Tab-separated table of C-alpha atoms in Angstrom:
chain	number	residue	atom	x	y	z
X	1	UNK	CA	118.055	108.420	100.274
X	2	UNK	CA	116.884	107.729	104.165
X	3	UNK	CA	120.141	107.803	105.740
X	4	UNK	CA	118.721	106.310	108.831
X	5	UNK	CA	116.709	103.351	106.981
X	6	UNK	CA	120.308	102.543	105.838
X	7	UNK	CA	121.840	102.937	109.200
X	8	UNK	CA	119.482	100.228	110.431
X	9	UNK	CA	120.652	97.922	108.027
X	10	UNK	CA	123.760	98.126	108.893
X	11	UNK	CA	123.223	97.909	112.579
X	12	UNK	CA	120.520	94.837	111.629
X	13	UNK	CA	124.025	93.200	110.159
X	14	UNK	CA	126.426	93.893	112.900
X	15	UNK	CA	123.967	92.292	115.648
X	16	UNK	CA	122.361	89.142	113.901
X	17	UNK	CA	125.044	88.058	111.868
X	18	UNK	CA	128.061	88.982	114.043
X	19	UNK	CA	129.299	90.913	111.107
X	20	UNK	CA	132.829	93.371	112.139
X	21	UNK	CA	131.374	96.539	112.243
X	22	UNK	CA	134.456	98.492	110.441
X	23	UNK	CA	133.886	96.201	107.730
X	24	UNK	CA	130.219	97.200	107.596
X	25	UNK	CA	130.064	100.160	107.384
X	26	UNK	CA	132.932	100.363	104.799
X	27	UNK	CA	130.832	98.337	102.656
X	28	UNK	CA	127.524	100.719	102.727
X	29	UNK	CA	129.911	104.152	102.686
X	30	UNK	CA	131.045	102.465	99.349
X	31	UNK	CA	128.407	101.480	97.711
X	32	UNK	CA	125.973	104.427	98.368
X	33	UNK	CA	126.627	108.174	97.314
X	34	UNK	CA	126.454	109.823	101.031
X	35	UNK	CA	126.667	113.721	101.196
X	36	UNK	CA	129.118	114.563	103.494
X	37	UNK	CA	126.390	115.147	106.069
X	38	UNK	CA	124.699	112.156	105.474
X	39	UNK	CA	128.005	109.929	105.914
X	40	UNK	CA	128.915	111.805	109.511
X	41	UNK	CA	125.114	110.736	110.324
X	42	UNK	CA	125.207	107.058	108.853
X	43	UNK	CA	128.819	106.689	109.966
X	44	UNK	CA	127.537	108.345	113.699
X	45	UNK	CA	124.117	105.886	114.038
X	46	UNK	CA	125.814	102.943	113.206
X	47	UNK	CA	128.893	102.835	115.326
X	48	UNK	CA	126.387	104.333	118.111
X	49	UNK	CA	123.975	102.403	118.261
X	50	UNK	CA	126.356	99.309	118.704
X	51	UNK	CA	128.452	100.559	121.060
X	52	UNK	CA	125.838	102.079	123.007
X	53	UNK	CA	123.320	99.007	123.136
X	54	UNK	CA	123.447	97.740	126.678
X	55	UNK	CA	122.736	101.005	127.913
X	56	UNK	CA	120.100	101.663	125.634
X	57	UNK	CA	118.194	98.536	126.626
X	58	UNK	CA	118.514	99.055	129.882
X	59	UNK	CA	116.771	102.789	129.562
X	60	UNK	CA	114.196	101.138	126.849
X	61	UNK	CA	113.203	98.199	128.822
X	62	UNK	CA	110.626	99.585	131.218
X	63	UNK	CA	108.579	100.401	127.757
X	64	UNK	CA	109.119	97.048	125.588
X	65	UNK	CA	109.876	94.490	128.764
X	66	UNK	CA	109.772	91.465	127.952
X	67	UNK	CA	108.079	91.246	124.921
X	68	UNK	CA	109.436	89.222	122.006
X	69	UNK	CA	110.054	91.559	118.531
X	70	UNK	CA	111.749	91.343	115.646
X	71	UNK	CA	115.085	92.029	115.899
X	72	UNK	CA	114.771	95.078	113.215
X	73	UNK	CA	111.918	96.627	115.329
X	74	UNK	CA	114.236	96.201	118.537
X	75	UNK	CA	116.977	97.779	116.456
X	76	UNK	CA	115.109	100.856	115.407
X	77	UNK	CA	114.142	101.232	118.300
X	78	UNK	CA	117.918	101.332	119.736
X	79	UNK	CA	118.560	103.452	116.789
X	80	UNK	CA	115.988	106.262	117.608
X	81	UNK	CA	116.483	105.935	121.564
X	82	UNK	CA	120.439	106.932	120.330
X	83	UNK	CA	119.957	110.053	119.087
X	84	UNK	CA	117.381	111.355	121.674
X	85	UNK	CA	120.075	109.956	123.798
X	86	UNK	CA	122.818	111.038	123.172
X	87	UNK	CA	122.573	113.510	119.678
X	88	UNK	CA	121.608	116.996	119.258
X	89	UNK	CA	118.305	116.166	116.918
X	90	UNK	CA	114.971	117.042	117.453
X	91	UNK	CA	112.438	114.725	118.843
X	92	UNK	CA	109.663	115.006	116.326
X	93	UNK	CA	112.505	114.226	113.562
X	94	UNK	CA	113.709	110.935	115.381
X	95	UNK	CA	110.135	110.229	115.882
X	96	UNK	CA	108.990	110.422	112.584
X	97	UNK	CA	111.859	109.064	110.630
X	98	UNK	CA	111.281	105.681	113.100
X	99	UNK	CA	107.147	105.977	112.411
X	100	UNK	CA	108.157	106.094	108.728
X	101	UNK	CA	110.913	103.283	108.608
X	102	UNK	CA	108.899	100.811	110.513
X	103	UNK	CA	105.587	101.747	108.318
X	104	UNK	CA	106.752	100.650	105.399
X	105	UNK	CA	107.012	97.669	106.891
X	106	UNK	CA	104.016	97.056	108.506
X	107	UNK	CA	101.860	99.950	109.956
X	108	UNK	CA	100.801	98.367	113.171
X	109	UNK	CA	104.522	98.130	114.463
X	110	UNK	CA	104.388	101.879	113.059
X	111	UNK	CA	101.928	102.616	115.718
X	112	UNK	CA	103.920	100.638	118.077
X	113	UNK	CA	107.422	102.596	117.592
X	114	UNK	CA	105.315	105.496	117.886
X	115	UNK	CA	103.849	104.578	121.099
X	116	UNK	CA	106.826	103.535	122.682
X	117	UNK	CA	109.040	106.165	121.881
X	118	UNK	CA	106.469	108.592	123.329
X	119	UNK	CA	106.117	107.169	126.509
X	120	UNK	CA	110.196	106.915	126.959
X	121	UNK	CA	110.544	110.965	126.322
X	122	UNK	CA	107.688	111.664	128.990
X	123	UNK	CA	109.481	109.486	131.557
X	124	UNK	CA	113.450	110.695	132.611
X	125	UNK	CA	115.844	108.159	132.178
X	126	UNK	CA	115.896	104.862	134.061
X	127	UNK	CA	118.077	105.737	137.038
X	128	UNK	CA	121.407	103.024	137.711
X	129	UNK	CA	120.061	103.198	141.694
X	130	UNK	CA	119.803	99.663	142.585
X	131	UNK	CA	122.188	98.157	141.007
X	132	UNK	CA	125.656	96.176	142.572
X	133	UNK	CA	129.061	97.128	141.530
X	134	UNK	CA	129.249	95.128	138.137
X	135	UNK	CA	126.035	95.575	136.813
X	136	UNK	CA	126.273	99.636	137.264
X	137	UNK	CA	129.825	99.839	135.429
X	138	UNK	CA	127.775	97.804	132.668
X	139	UNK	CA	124.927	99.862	132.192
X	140	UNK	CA	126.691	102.998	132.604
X	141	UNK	CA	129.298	101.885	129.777
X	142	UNK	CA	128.030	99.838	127.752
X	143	UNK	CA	130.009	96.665	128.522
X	144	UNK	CA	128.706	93.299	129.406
X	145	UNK	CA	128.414	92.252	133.043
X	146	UNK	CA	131.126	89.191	132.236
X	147	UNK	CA	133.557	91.527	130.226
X	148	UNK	CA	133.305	93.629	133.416
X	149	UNK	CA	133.584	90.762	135.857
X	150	UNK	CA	136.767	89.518	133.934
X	151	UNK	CA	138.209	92.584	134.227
X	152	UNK	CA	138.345	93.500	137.776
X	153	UNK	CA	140.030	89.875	138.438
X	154	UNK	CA	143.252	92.147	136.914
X	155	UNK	CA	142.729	95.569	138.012
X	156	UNK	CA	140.566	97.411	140.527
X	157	UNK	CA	136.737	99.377	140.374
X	158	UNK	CA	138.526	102.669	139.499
X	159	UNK	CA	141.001	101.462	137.174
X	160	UNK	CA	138.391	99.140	135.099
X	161	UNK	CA	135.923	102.304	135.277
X	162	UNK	CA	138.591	104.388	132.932
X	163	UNK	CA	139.160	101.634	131.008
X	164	UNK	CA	135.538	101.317	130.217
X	165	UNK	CA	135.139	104.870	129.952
X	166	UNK	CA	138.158	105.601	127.200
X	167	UNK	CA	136.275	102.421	125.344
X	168	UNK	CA	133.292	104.639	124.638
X	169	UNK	CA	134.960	107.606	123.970
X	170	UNK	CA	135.654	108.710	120.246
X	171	UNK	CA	139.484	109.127	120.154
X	172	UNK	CA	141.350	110.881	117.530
X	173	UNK	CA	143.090	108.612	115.049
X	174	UNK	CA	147.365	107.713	115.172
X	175	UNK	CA	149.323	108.229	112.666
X	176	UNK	CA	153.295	106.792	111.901
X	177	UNK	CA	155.238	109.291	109.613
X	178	UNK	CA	157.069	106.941	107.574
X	179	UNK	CA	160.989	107.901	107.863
X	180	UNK	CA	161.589	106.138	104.659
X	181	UNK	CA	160.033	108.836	102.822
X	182	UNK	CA	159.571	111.833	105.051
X	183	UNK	CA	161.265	113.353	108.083
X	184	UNK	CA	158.765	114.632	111.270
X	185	UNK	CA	159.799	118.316	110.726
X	186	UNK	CA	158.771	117.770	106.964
X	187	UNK	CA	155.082	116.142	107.845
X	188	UNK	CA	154.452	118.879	110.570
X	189	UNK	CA	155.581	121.581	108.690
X	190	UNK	CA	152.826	120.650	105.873
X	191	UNK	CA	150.260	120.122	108.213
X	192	UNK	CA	151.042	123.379	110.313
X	193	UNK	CA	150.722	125.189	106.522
X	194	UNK	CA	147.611	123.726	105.382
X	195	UNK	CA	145.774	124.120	109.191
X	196	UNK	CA	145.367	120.634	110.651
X	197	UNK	CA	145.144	119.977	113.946
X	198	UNK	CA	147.331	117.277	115.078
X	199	UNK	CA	149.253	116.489	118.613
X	200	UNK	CA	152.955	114.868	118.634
X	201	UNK	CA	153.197	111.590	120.730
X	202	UNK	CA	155.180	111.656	123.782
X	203	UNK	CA	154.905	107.879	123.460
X	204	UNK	CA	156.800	107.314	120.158
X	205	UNK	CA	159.454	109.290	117.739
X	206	UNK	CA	157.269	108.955	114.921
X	207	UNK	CA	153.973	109.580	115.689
X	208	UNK	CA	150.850	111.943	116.381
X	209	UNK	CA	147.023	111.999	116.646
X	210	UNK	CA	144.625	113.657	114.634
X	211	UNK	CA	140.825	114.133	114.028
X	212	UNK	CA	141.161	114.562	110.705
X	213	UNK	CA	141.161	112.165	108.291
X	214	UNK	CA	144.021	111.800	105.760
X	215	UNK	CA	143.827	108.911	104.189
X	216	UNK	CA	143.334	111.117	100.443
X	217	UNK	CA	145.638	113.202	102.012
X	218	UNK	CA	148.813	113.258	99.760
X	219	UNK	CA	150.776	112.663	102.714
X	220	UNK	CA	149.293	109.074	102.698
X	221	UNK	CA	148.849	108.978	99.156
X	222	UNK	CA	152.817	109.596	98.596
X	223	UNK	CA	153.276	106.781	101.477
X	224	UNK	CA	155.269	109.514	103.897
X	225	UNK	CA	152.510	108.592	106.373
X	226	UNK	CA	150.413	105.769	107.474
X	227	UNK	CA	147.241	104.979	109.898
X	228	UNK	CA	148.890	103.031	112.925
X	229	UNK	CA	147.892	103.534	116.760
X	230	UNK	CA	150.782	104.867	118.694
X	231	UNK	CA	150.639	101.778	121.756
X	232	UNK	CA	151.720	99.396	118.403
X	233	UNK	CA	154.323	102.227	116.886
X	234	UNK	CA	156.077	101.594	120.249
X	235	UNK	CA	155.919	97.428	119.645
X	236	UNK	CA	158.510	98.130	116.390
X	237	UNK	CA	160.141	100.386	118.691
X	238	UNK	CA	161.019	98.177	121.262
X	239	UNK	CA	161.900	95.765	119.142
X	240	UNK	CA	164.668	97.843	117.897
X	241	UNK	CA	166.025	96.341	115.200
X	242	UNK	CA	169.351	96.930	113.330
X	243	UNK	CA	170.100	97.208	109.909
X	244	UNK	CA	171.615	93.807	107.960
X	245	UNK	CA	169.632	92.054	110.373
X	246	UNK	CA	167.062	89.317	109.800
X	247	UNK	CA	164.032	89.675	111.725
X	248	UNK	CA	160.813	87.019	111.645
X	249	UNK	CA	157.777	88.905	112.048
X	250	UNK	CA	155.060	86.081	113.103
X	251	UNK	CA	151.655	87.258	112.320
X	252	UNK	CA	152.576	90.246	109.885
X	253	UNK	CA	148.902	91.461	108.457
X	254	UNK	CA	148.126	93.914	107.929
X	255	UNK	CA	151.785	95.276	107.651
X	256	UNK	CA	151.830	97.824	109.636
X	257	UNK	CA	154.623	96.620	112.540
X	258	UNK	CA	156.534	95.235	109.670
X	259	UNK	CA	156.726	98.574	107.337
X	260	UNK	CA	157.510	100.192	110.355
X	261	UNK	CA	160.337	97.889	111.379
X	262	UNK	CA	161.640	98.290	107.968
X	263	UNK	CA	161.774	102.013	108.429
X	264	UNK	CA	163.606	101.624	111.618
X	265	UNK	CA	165.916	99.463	109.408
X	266	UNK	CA	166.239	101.936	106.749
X	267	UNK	CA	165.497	98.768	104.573
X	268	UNK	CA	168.598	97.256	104.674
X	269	UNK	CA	168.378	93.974	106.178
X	270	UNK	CA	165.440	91.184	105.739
X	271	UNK	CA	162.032	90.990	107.392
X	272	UNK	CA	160.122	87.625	107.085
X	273	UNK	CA	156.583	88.489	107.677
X	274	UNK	CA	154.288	85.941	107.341
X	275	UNK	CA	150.267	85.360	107.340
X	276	UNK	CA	147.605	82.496	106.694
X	277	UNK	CA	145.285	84.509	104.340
X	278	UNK	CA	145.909	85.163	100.962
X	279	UNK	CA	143.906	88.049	100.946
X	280	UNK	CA	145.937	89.478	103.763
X	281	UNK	CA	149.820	88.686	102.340
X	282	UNK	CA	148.266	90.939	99.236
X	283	UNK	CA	147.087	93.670	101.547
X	284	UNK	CA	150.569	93.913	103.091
X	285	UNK	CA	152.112	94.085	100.029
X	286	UNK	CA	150.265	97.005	98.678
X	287	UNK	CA	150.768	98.505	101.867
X	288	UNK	CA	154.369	97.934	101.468
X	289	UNK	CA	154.580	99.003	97.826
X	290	UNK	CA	153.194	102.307	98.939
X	291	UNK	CA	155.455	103.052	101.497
X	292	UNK	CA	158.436	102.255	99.581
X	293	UNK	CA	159.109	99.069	101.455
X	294	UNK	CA	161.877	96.623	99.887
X	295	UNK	CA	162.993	94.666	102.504
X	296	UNK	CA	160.138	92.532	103.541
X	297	UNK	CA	159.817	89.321	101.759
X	298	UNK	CA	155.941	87.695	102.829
X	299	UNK	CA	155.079	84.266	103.436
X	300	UNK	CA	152.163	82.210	103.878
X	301	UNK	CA	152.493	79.890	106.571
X	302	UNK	CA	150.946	79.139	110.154
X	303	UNK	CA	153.292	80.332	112.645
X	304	UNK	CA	153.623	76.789	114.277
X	305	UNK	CA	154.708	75.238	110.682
X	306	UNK	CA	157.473	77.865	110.667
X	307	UNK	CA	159.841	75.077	112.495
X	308	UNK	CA	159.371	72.827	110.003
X	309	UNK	CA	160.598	75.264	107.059
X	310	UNK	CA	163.470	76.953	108.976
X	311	UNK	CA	166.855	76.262	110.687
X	312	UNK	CA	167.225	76.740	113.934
X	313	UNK	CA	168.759	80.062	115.815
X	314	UNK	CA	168.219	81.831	112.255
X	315	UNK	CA	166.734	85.642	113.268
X	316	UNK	CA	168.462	88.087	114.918
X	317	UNK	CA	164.978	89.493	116.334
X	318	UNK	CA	161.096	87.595	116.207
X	319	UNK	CA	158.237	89.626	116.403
X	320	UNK	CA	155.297	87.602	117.441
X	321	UNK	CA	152.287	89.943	117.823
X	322	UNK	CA	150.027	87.629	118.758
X	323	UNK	CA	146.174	86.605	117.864
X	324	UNK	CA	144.298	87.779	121.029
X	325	UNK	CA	140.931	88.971	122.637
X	326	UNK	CA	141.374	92.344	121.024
X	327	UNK	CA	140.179	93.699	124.692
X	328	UNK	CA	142.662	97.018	124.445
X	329	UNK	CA	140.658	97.919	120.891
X	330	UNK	CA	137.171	97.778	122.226
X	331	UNK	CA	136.764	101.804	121.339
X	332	UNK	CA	137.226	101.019	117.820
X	333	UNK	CA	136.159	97.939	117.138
X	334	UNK	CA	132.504	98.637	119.143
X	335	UNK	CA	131.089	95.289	118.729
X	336	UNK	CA	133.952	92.744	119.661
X	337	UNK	CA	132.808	93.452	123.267
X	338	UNK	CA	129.468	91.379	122.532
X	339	UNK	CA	131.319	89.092	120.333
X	340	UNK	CA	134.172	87.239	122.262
X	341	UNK	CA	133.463	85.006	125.235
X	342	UNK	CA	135.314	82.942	127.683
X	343	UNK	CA	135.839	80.061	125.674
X	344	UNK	CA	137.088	81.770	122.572
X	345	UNK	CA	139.633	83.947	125.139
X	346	UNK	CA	140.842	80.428	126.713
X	347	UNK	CA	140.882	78.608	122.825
X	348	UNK	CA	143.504	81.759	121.921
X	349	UNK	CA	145.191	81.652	125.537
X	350	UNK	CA	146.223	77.542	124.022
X	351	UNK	CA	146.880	79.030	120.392
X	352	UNK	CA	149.173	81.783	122.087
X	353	UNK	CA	151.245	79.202	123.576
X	354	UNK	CA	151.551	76.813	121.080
X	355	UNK	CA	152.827	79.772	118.494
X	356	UNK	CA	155.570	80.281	121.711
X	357	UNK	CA	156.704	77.112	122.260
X	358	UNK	CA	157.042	75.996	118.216
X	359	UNK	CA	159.045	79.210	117.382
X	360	UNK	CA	161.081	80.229	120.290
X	361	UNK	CA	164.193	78.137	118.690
X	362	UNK	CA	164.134	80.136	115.627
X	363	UNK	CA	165.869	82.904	117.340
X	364	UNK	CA	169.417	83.157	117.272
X	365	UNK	CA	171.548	83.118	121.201
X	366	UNK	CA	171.737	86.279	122.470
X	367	UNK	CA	168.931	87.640	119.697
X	368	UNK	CA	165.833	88.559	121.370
X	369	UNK	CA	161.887	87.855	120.915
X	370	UNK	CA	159.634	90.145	121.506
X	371	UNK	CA	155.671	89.273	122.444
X	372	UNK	CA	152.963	91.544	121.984
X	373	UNK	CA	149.002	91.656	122.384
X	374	UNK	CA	146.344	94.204	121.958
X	375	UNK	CA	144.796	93.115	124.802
X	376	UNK	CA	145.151	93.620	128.736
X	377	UNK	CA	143.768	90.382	129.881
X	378	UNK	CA	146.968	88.875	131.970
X	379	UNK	CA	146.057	85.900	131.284
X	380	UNK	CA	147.035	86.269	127.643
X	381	UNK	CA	149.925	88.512	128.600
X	382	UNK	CA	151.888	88.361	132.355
X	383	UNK	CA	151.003	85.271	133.074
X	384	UNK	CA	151.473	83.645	129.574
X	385	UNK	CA	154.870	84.882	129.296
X	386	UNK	CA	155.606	84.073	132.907
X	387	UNK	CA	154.819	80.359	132.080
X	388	UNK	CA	157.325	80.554	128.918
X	389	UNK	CA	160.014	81.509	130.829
X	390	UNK	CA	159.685	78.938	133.917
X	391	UNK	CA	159.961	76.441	130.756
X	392	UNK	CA	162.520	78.660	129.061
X	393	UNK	CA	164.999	79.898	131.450
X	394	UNK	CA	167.579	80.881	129.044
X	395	UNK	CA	165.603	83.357	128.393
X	396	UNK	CA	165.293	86.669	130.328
X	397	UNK	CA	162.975	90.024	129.886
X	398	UNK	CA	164.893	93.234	128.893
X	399	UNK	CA	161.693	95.152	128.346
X	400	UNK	CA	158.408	94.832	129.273
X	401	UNK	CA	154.966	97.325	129.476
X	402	UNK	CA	151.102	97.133	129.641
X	403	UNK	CA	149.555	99.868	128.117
X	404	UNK	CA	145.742	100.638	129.401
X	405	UNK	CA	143.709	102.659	126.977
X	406	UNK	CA	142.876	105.578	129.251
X	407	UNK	CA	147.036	106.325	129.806
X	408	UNK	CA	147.800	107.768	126.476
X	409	UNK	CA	144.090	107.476	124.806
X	410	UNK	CA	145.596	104.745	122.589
X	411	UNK	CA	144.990	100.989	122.005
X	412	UNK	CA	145.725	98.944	125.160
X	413	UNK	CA	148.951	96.548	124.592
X	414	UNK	CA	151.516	94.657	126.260
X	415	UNK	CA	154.637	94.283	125.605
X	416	UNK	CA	157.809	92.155	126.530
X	417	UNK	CA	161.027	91.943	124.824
X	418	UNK	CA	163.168	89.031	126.030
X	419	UNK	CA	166.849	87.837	124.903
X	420	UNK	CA	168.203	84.102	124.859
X	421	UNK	CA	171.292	84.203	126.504
């Protein structure tokens, strides 16, 4: 099995066909028989060489220039310029694996790879000296010149730079101990026992981070814990709910807020948590089943048809996490950066509103709403909710946070809790 040829299809996917990367490389991880070696590799060259790209280019282009190839030759060579990059393998190995790949293919771009991936370890790396402001933070992390350009209309050089810079960094993964089934002194105590590392969130009451995967861990199997980043454990925090409440959770899938709120509700109570996608209403539910869920009753239904269904002033709490640009998960999900655009951000900027304005009457007086993005684009966040409430002035903010990636090496969020008096 050539790892590596395999890797390339997977990147080949992700680039041309806008395919989500996660989903990707799920798909290969399941349907080949990796050694645990080989996975770390595939798993390693795929996410990358994505997230890596603009930077790569840049080093690669004084040896290609402008010359028009096919994309799978430009994507080997990405690939290979990766790992003499930025991983500990030997030269003549990256070498010949890409002389081998792209021969089977057709041996003249054999000769071709060959040649140009000589030439770029004789030269040292294209220096950034040169470039302005914008273009530098994009080269030097990977991020397009707009993305960067739209960022520093919120926050300044420095601050963007760490943002960019926790992007590309490999973070260790959060994890929610579910109350409904375990206590924290029970999950730590196991983990403590059996050796894995782990580090307790100052951010939540529930959760830590770990390097270590435990998703076959029985742990997760048994549902006492579940994969969730700490910046949205605090989003079911905030919202606080009580139990024998009835809380409307907008935009449920994949379950995760919602299982959580339950917890916090010791599932007594209802939760309404509703979704578009088929698909996605069963995900949640076999989420739920495993984490002994029983409160949460799903739904499918747009969030703006929700007025048409229900009464007036009926929940005690709404959650509305809303669709966004996904610009706090870029270190994750490595190739939404080359994949959203102005006009899609503005198209969910109008969808963000219109979910506001046709649910904000569900909530009962004095019950409180609570918006939430994983981005940190004001736009979508500040300023959105700053509109709502010069049209809305019964309502007021009780609680309200931005989250940058860099401040607790989470997701970047924002969130505001507000109450209709």
């Amino acid at each position: 099995m050539n790892v590596r040829k395999i890797a390339l299809e997977a990147i080949e996917k992700i680039i041309t066909k806008n395919a989500f990367s996660n989903i990707v490389v799920n798909e290969y991880l399941n349907k080949f028989e990796f050694s645990p070696e080989d996975k770390a590799l595939f798993t390693k060259l795929t996410y990358g060489t994505v997230q890596n790209m603009i930077t790569i280019d840049y080093y690669l282009h004084p040896f290609i220039g402008h010359k028009k190839q096919k994309s799978w030759v430009k994507h080997l060579l990405y690939m290979s310029c990766y790992q003499l990059v930025y991983l500990d393998i030997p030269e003549y190995a990256v070498l010949n694996e890409a002389v081998e790949i792209a021969n089977t293919k057709d041996r003249a771009i054999g000769s071709f790879v060959n040649a140009v991936l000589r030439n770029f370890l004789r030269h040292d790396l294209r220096s950034l000296e040169g470039l302005d402001e914008i273009e530098t933070l994009s080269v030097k992390h990977s991020h397009p010149s707009w993305l960067v350009s739209f960022l520093l209309k919120d926050y300044n050089y420095d601050t963007v730079e760490k943002i960019l810079r926790e992007n590309m960094t490999v973070r260790d993964e959060g994890i929610r101990i579910n109350t409904l089934k375990a206590s924290n002194e029970e999950v730590y105590k196991t983990l403590d026992q059996e050796g894995i590392p782990y580090q307790a969130s100052e951010l939540v009451q529930n959760g830590f981070s770990t390097n270590h995967n435990l998703t076959k861990h029985p742990l997760f199997t048994k549902g006492k814990i579940t994969v969730q980043d700490l910046s949205a454990q605090l989003v079911s925090e905030v919202v606080d709910p009580k139990e024998a409440q009835l809380v409307l959770d907008l935009a449920a899938a994949p379950g995760g807020k919602s299982s959580h709120l339950a917890a916090l509700m010791n599932n007594q109570g209802r939760i309404d948590a509703c979704d578009i996608f088929p698909h996605k209403i069963k995900l949640m539910e076999n989420g739920f089943k495993r984490l002994g869920v029983k409160c949460v009753k799903t739904q499918i239904i747009d969030a703006r048809r929700l007025q048409d269904v229900v009464m007036e002033e009926t929940y005690d709490h709404i959650l509305a996490d809303m669709p966004c640009s996904g610009l706090g998960v870029l270190s994750h999900k490595v190739d939404l950066k080359y994949q959203i655009n102005i006009k899609a951000i503005d198209e969910i900027i109008k969808l963000q509103a219109e979910i506001l304005e046709s649910t904000w009457k569900l909530v009962k007086r004095g019950g409180f709403y609570t918006y939430s993005t994983c981005t940190i684009n004001k736009e979508e966040n500040e300023e959105q909710i700053k509109t709502f409430l010069e049209n809305h002035p019964d309502f007021e903010i009780v609680y309200e946070k931005v989250i940058l990636p860099f401040e607790h090496h989470s997701d970047g969020f924002y969130i505001c809790k507000m109450r209709r008096n």
